[in-house]
mmCIF file of C-alpha atoms in Angstrom:
data_model
loop_
_atom_site.group_PDB
_atom_site.id
_atom_site.type_symbol
_atom_site.label_atom_id
_atom_site.label_comp_id
_atom_site.label_asym_id
_atom_site.label_seq_id
_atom_site.Cartn_x
_atom_site.Cartn_y
_atom_site.Cartn_z
ATOM 1 C CA LEU A 43 -26.286 -2.080 28.129
ATOM 2 C CA PHE A 44 -29.819 -2.628 28.379
ATOM 3 C CA TYR A 45 -31.404 -0.819 31.189
ATOM 4 C CA GLY A 46 -34.361 -3.201 30.940
ATOM 5 C CA VAL A 47 -35.510 -1.698 27.514
ATOM 6 C CA HIS A 48 -35.496 -4.101 24.420
ATOM 7 C CA GLN A 49 -33.646 -3.147 21.240
ATOM 8 C CA SER A 50 -30.846 -1.147 23.011
ATOM 9 C CA SER A 51 -27.560 -1.079 21.015
ATOM 10 C CA LEU A 52 -24.419 -2.453 22.176
ATOM 11 C CA ARG A 53 -21.378 -0.322 23.267
ATOM 12 C CA GLN A 54 -18.049 -0.602 24.971
ATOM 13 C CA TRP A 55 -17.542 0.755 28.576
ATOM 14 C CA HIS A 56 -14.962 0.710 31.160
ATOM 15 C CA CYS A 57 -15.019 -2.711 32.628
ATOM 16 C CA ASN A 58 -16.735 -2.437 36.149
ATOM 17 C CA TYR A 59 -14.850 -5.014 38.193
ATOM 18 C CA THR A 60 -16.248 -3.736 41.588
ATOM 19 C CA SER A 61 -20.037 -4.566 41.305
ATOM 20 C CA ASN A 62 -21.902 -7.651 41.166
ATOM 21 C CA HIS A 63 -24.753 -5.894 39.549
ATOM 22 C CA THR A 64 -23.224 -4.684 36.480
ATOM 23 C CA ASP A 65 -24.856 -5.115 33.030
ATOM 24 C CA GLN A 66 -21.568 -6.158 31.816
ATOM 25 C CA HIS A 67 -21.402 -9.813 32.847
ATOM 26 C CA TRP A 68 -22.391 -12.164 29.812
ATOM 27 C CA ASP A 69 -22.790 -15.909 29.281
ATOM 28 C CA PHE A 70 -22.356 -17.879 26.001
ATOM 29 C CA THR A 71 -25.097 -20.428 26.168
ATOM 30 C CA GLN A 72 -25.132 -23.801 24.636
ATOM 31 C CA GLU A 73 -27.327 -22.393 21.896
ATOM 32 C CA GLN A 74 -24.420 -20.090 20.925
ATOM 33 C CA PHE A 75 -26.758 -17.067 22.330
ATOM 34 C CA LEU A 76 -24.793 -14.040 23.888
ATOM 35 C CA LYS A 77 -27.089 -13.657 26.937
ATOM 36 C CA SER A 78 -26.862 -10.825 29.520
ATOM 37 C CA ARG A 79 -26.819 -12.271 32.965
ATOM 38 C CA ARG A 80 -28.413 -9.235 34.442
ATOM 39 C CA TYR A 81 -31.448 -8.964 32.313
ATOM 40 C CA GLY A 82 -31.844 -12.337 30.498
ATOM 41 C CA LEU A 83 -31.780 -10.750 27.248
ATOM 42 C CA CYS A 84 -29.769 -11.892 24.118
ATOM 43 C CA VAL A 85 -27.845 -9.920 21.591
ATOM 44 C CA ASP A 86 -28.995 -10.281 17.978
ATOM 45 C CA SER A 87 -26.760 -9.663 14.741
ATOM 46 C CA LYS A 88 -27.672 -5.984 14.801
ATOM 47 C CA LEU A 89 -26.058 -5.787 18.274
ATOM 48 C CA GLN A 90 -29.303 -5.121 19.929
ATOM 49 C CA ALA A 91 -31.015 -6.743 22.961
ATOM 50 C CA HIS A 92 -34.166 -8.857 22.512
ATOM 51 C CA GLU A 93 -35.998 -11.537 24.292
ATOM 52 C CA CYS A 94 -33.845 -14.885 23.828
ATOM 53 C CA PRO A 95 -35.198 -17.224 21.335
ATOM 54 C CA HIS A 96 -36.334 -20.458 22.644
ATOM 55 C CA THR A 97 -37.614 -23.690 21.304
ATOM 56 C CA ASP A 98 -40.864 -25.014 22.252
ATOM 57 C CA GLN A 99 -40.186 -28.547 20.984
ATOM 58 C CA ARG A 100 -38.736 -29.863 24.435
ATOM 59 C CA TRP A 101 -41.036 -32.098 26.600
ATOM 60 C CA HIS A 102 -40.904 -33.754 29.845
ATOM 61 C CA LEU A 103 -42.601 -37.219 30.086
ATOM 62 C CA LEU A 104 -43.758 -36.909 33.767
ATOM 63 C CA PRO A 105 -44.106 -40.209 35.845
ATOM 64 C CA ASP A 106 -47.945 -40.014 35.683
ATOM 65 C CA GLY A 107 -47.937 -39.784 31.875
ATOM 66 C CA HIS A 108 -48.216 -36.178 31.311
ATOM 67 C CA LEU A 109 -46.151 -34.584 28.423
ATOM 68 C CA GLU A 110 -45.238 -31.119 29.700
ATOM 69 C CA ASN A 111 -43.884 -28.617 27.379
ATOM 70 C CA ALA A 112 -40.561 -27.417 28.916
ATOM 71 C CA LEU A 113 -40.970 -23.777 27.457
ATOM 72 C CA SER A 114 -44.497 -22.968 28.607
ATOM 73 C CA GLY A 115 -45.125 -25.605 31.237
ATOM 74 C CA LYS A 116 -48.359 -26.547 29.668
ATOM 75 C CA CYS A 117 -49.257 -30.151 28.615
ATOM 76 C CA LEU A 118 -50.026 -32.145 25.524
ATOM 77 C CA ASP A 119 -53.772 -32.067 25.497
ATOM 78 C CA VAL A 120 -56.640 -33.796 23.297
ATOM 79 C CA PHE A 121 -59.088 -31.092 22.170
ATOM 80 C CA GLY A 122 -62.501 -31.947 23.795
ATOM 81 C CA SER A 123 -63.968 -32.380 27.133
ATOM 82 C CA PRO A 124 -62.807 -34.987 27.325
ATOM 83 C CA GLY A 125 -60.807 -35.535 23.951
ATOM 84 C CA ASP A 126 -61.548 -39.035 23.289
ATOM 85 C CA GLN A 127 -62.780 -39.328 19.802
ATOM 86 C CA GLU A 128 -60.677 -40.641 16.802
ATOM 87 C CA GLY A 129 -59.653 -37.648 14.768
ATOM 88 C CA ALA A 130 -59.547 -35.137 17.820
ATOM 89 C CA LYS A 131 -56.713 -32.716 17.345
ATOM 90 C CA VAL A 132 -53.873 -32.529 19.653
ATOM 91 C CA VAL A 133 -53.280 -28.917 21.264
ATOM 92 C CA LEU A 134 -51.347 -27.217 24.207
ATOM 93 C CA TRP A 135 -53.387 -26.734 27.387
ATOM 94 C CA ASP A 136 -53.043 -26.233 31.054
ATOM 95 C CA CYS A 137 -52.008 -29.279 32.667
ATOM 96 C CA GLU A 138 -54.836 -31.108 34.277
ATOM 97 C CA TRP A 139 -54.075 -33.440 37.272
ATOM 98 C CA LEU A 140 -57.560 -35.202 37.902
ATOM 99 C CA ASN A 141 -57.929 -38.769 37.166
ATOM 100 C CA GLY A 142 -60.151 -38.561 33.917
ATOM 101 C CA THR A 143 -57.982 -36.421 32.060
ATOM 102 C CA ASP A 144 -57.100 -36.792 28.384
ATOM 103 C CA GLN A 145 -53.499 -35.649 28.910
ATOM 104 C CA ARG A 146 -51.785 -39.016 30.120
ATOM 105 C CA TRP A 147 -49.949 -40.901 27.579
ATOM 106 C CA GLN A 148 -47.748 -43.814 27.189
ATOM 107 C CA PHE A 149 -45.050 -45.310 24.741
ATOM 108 C CA THR A 150 -45.955 -48.570 23.541
ATOM 109 C CA ASN A 151 -43.175 -51.229 23.216
ATOM 110 C CA LEU A 152 -42.957 -50.497 19.464
ATOM 111 C CA GLY A 153 -42.644 -46.891 20.018
ATOM 112 C CA ALA A 154 -46.092 -45.455 19.441
ATOM 113 C CA ILE A 155 -47.564 -42.861 21.817
ATOM 114 C CA ARG A 156 -50.957 -44.051 23.082
ATOM 115 C CA ASN A 157 -53.524 -42.017 24.981
ATOM 116 C CA ASN A 158 -54.387 -43.438 28.250
ATOM 117 C CA LEU A 159 -58.107 -42.395 28.198
ATOM 118 C CA SER A 160 -59.232 -43.160 24.658
ATOM 119 C CA GLY A 161 -56.551 -46.008 23.913
ATOM 120 C CA LEU A 162 -56.038 -43.978 20.540
ATOM 121 C CA CYS A 163 -52.459 -43.265 19.309
ATOM 122 C CA LEU A 164 -50.916 -39.786 18.328
ATOM 123 C CA ASN A 165 -50.663 -39.601 14.571
ATOM 124 C CA VAL A 166 -50.067 -37.059 11.746
ATOM 125 C CA VAL A 167 -52.944 -35.633 9.930
ATOM 126 C CA ASN A 168 -52.324 -35.332 6.087
ATOM 127 C CA GLN A 169 -53.487 -31.823 4.967
ATOM 128 C CA GLN A 170 -53.134 -29.992 1.890
ATOM 129 C CA GLY A 171 -50.970 -27.015 2.446
ATOM 130 C CA LYS A 172 -49.465 -28.152 5.708
ATOM 131 C CA GLU A 173 -47.191 -30.737 4.171
ATOM 132 C CA ASN A 174 -44.116 -29.272 5.998
ATOM 133 C CA THR A 175 -45.922 -28.845 9.206
ATOM 134 C CA PRO A 176 -48.840 -31.246 9.490
ATOM 135 C CA SER A 177 -51.125 -31.272 12.521
ATOM 136 C CA LEU A 178 -51.277 -34.119 15.181
ATOM 137 C CA ALA A 179 -54.470 -35.977 16.107
ATOM 138 C CA LEU A 180 -55.657 -39.145 17.645
ATOM 139 C CA ALA A 181 -56.125 -42.140 15.370
ATOM 140 C CA ALA A 182 -56.752 -45.729 15.913
ATOM 141 C CA CYS A 183 -53.508 -47.708 17.094
ATOM 142 C CA GLN A 184 -52.753 -50.499 14.300
ATOM 143 C CA PRO A 185 -49.718 -52.460 15.823
ATOM 144 C CA ASP A 186 -50.332 -55.299 13.532
ATOM 145 C CA VAL A 187 -50.154 -53.197 10.500
ATOM 146 C CA PRO A 188 -46.676 -52.668 9.306
ATOM 147 C CA LYS A 189 -45.996 -48.665 9.237
ATOM 148 C CA ALA A 190 -49.567 -47.769 10.110
ATOM 149 C CA ASP A 191 -48.503 -46.207 13.455
ATOM 150 C CA ILE A 192 -46.250 -43.315 13.756
ATOM 151 C CA LEU A 193 -43.442 -44.186 16.013
ATOM 152 C CA TRP A 194 -41.530 -41.871 18.094
ATOM 153 C CA ASP A 195 -38.343 -41.359 20.106
ATOM 154 C CA LEU A 196 -38.092 -38.858 23.095
ATOM 155 C CA THR A 197 -34.462 -37.888 22.805
ATOM 156 C CA PRO A 198 -32.176 -37.200 26.028
ATOM 157 C CA ALA A 199 -32.672 -33.388 25.263
ATOM 158 C CA GLY A 200 -36.531 -33.850 25.263
ATOM 159 C CA PHE A 201 -37.263 -33.584 21.699
ATOM 160 C CA LEU A 202 -40.203 -35.924 20.482
ATOM 161 C CA LYS A 203 -39.025 -37.157 17.084
ATOM 162 C CA ASP A 204 -41.051 -39.019 14.459
ATOM 163 C CA ARG A 205 -38.857 -41.796 13.259
ATOM 164 C CA ARG A 206 -40.124 -41.903 9.761
ATOM 165 C CA SER A 207 -39.890 -38.220 8.830
ATOM 166 C CA GLY A 208 -37.233 -37.025 11.365
ATOM 167 C CA LYS A 209 -39.414 -34.083 12.439
ATOM 168 C CA CYS A 210 -40.269 -33.127 16.025
ATOM 169 C CA VAL A 211 -43.329 -32.420 17.873
ATOM 170 C CA ASP A 212 -43.810 -28.519 17.879
ATOM 171 C CA VAL A 213 -45.988 -25.921 19.111
ATOM 172 C CA ALA A 214 -47.177 -23.635 16.326
ATOM 173 C CA GLY A 215 -45.880 -20.113 16.728
ATOM 174 C CA LYS A 216 -42.425 -18.892 17.403
ATOM 175 C CA PRO A 217 -42.371 -19.899 20.130
ATOM 176 C CA GLY A 218 -45.755 -21.382 20.615
ATOM 177 C CA THR A 219 -46.733 -21.076 24.340
ATOM 178 C CA GLY A 220 -50.357 -20.149 24.227
ATOM 179 C CA LYS A 221 -53.284 -22.292 25.505
ATOM 180 C CA GLY A 222 -55.054 -24.121 22.739
ATOM 181 C CA THR A 223 -52.334 -23.647 20.245
ATOM 182 C CA ASP A 224 -52.114 -26.463 17.613
ATOM 183 C CA ILE A 225 -49.528 -29.126 18.088
ATOM 184 C CA GLN A 226 -47.997 -29.998 14.631
ATOM 185 C CA LEU A 227 -44.712 -31.464 13.105
ATOM 186 C CA ALA A 228 -41.832 -29.250 12.170
ATOM 187 C CA ARG A 229 -38.137 -29.345 11.500
ATOM 188 C CA CYS A 230 -36.199 -30.293 14.759
ATOM 189 C CA GLU A 231 -34.847 -27.371 16.529
ATOM 190 C CA ASP A 232 -32.294 -29.802 18.495
ATOM 191 C CA VAL A 233 -29.211 -28.389 16.802
ATOM 192 C CA HIS A 234 -29.992 -24.793 16.884
ATOM 193 C CA VAL A 235 -32.816 -22.282 16.976
ATOM 194 C CA ASP A 236 -33.262 -20.202 13.886
ATOM 195 C CA THR A 237 -32.155 -16.703 14.881
ATOM 196 C CA SER A 238 -29.600 -14.037 13.917
ATOM 197 C CA GLY A 239 -28.192 -13.899 17.333
ATOM 198 C CA ARG A 240 -25.766 -16.793 17.323
ATOM 199 C CA TRP A 241 -22.146 -16.220 18.045
ATOM 200 C CA GLN A 242 -18.773 -17.798 18.254
ATOM 201 C CA LEU A 243 -15.761 -16.597 20.114
ATOM 202 C CA MET A 244 -12.775 -17.641 17.706
ATOM 203 C CA PRO A 245 -9.585 -18.913 18.909
ATOM 204 C CA ASP A 246 -8.061 -15.888 17.499
ATOM 205 C CA GLY A 247 -10.268 -13.465 19.654
ATOM 206 C CA PHE A 248 -12.888 -12.420 16.973
ATOM 207 C CA LEU A 249 -16.494 -12.394 18.139
ATOM 208 C CA ARG A 250 -17.943 -13.728 14.838
ATOM 209 C CA ASN A 251 -21.671 -14.026 14.059
ATOM 210 C CA VAL A 252 -23.042 -17.495 13.031
ATOM 211 C CA GLY A 253 -26.833 -16.787 12.866
ATOM 212 C CA THR A 254 -29.165 -16.921 10.238
ATOM 213 C CA GLU A 255 -29.299 -13.302 8.842
ATOM 214 C CA SER A 256 -27.490 -13.371 5.483
ATOM 215 C CA ASP A 257 -26.266 -9.695 5.821
ATOM 216 C CA ASP A 258 -24.421 -10.267 9.058
ATOM 217 C CA LYS A 259 -23.265 -14.056 9.234
ATOM 218 C CA ALA A 260 -19.670 -14.436 9.371
ATOM 219 C CA LEU A 261 -19.146 -10.749 10.104
ATOM 220 C CA CYS A 262 -17.250 -9.742 13.463
ATOM 221 C CA VAL A 263 -18.042 -7.365 16.248
ATOM 222 C CA ASP A 264 -15.945 -4.107 15.626
ATOM 223 C CA VAL A 265 -15.626 -0.856 17.353
ATOM 224 C CA ALA A 266 -16.676 2.450 15.629
ATOM 225 C CA GLY A 267 -14.403 5.397 15.321
ATOM 226 C CA THR A 268 -12.217 7.112 12.796
ATOM 227 C CA THR A 269 -9.103 7.238 14.892
ATOM 228 C CA ARG A 270 -7.386 4.936 17.254
ATOM 229 C CA GLU A 271 -8.329 7.227 20.240
ATOM 230 C CA GLU A 272 -11.925 7.320 19.273
ATOM 231 C CA ARG A 273 -12.204 3.580 19.083
ATOM 232 C CA LYS A 274 -10.668 3.286 22.598
ATOM 233 C CA GLU A 275 -13.196 5.766 24.132
ATOM 234 C CA ALA A 276 -15.855 4.492 26.783
ATOM 235 C CA GLY A 277 -19.269 4.650 24.978
ATOM 236 C CA ALA A 278 -18.012 4.019 21.611
ATOM 237 C CA ARG A 279 -20.290 2.214 19.339
ATOM 238 C CA LEU A 280 -20.022 -1.325 18.562
ATOM 239 C CA PHE A 281 -21.008 -2.727 14.962
ATOM 240 C CA MET A 282 -20.764 -5.663 12.430
ATOM 241 C CA ASN A 283 -17.680 -5.570 10.076
ATOM 242 C CA VAL A 284 -15.776 -7.859 8.008
ATOM 243 C CA CYS A 285 -13.307 -9.811 10.146
ATOM 244 C CA GLN A 286 -9.879 -8.397 9.823
ATOM 245 C CA ALA A 287 -6.498 -8.973 11.763
ATOM 246 C CA ASN A 288 -4.841 -6.052 13.432
ATOM 247 C CA SER A 289 -7.993 -4.349 14.125
ATOM 248 C CA ASP A 290 -10.107 -3.695 17.272
ATOM 249 C CA GLN A 291 -12.099 -6.733 16.683
ATOM 250 C CA LYS A 292 -10.330 -8.869 19.306
ATOM 251 C CA TRP A 293 -11.949 -9.901 22.555
ATOM 252 C CA GLU A 294 -11.435 -11.890 25.450
ATOM 253 C CA PHE A 295 -14.111 -13.659 27.545
ATOM 254 C CA THR A 296 -13.017 -13.536 31.114
ATOM 255 C CA PRO A 297 -13.854 -16.197 33.703
ATOM 256 C CA ASP A 298 -16.170 -13.816 35.501
ATOM 257 C CA GLY A 299 -18.390 -13.182 32.452
ATOM 258 C CA PHE A 300 -16.687 -9.843 30.931
ATOM 259 C CA ILE A 301 -16.016 -9.475 27.415
ATOM 260 C CA LYS A 302 -13.052 -7.357 27.076
ATOM 261 C CA ASN A 303 -11.507 -5.701 24.066
ATOM 262 C CA VAL A 304 -8.148 -6.882 23.945
ATOM 263 C CA ILE A 305 -6.616 -4.040 21.586
ATOM 264 C CA GLY A 306 -8.758 -1.317 22.955
ATOM 265 C CA GLY A 307 -7.365 -1.170 26.486
ATOM 266 C CA GLY A 308 -9.671 -3.049 28.692
ATOM 267 C CA GLU A 309 -13.127 -1.817 27.452
ATOM 268 C CA GLY A 310 -15.991 -4.140 27.361
ATOM 269 C CA PRO A 311 -19.634 -4.190 26.167
ATOM 270 C CA GLY A 312 -21.785 -2.454 28.737
ATOM 271 C CA GLY A 313 -24.702 -0.258 29.649
ATOM 272 C CA LYS A 314 -24.520 3.625 29.848
ATOM 273 C CA PRO A 315 -27.158 6.372 29.112
ATOM 274 C CA GLY A 316 -27.467 7.085 25.383
ATOM 275 C CA GLY A 317 -26.884 3.352 24.459
#
């Protein structure tokens, strides 16, 4: 299918049951991605291969107080050397393990996140034009003032969620992984990542798109060809079409990871020259 090259189109091919290194092995991930086991790429709604979309909102609270981003491996950092001033913005940075780092945090009993070095708390900066994705910075902790502090929950899935707005701690970018990237609040991606490449294998065998591309959402994977014989050929192109019963749109996901066309005689999505 992919030959390591992005944007290769999906086609059907004879199922290769004899090789462990075939590019016909797939996984349906918990995010509803259709992911190639061999190349680690995901299929979008145009049936092309791309880097899989990932959320940058998952965090690990390490035993020493670092908040490590699960995607980039970088840490929640306060801008400055060290960053210990009220109003200092919070960014993504390479993790620092020395004792005097400004990257160690702790949850208070009430749910605020306090920086160990400065004693200041993680707070939201109100900025004109950034109402939907406000930046985060240090502010004085005010546990005795009702609703003064931003209170947080670290969900079991690793999302840092603001109790007040319901938004999550996010790295700017899609995804944000760069050193020095601003940290902000954004709509939580704990349900799904915004992408056209989300799929659902229906009980009746349809491989149906459930992504965000309006032109393709709710359409099904079909086999191109004007005759039945053409649609059964190895190398036949796959495309998105209105879901139809009694068509070549029915697929079976086998236990070993093949996606086999049920009507077309055992063909499956795979990679051959010209794809």
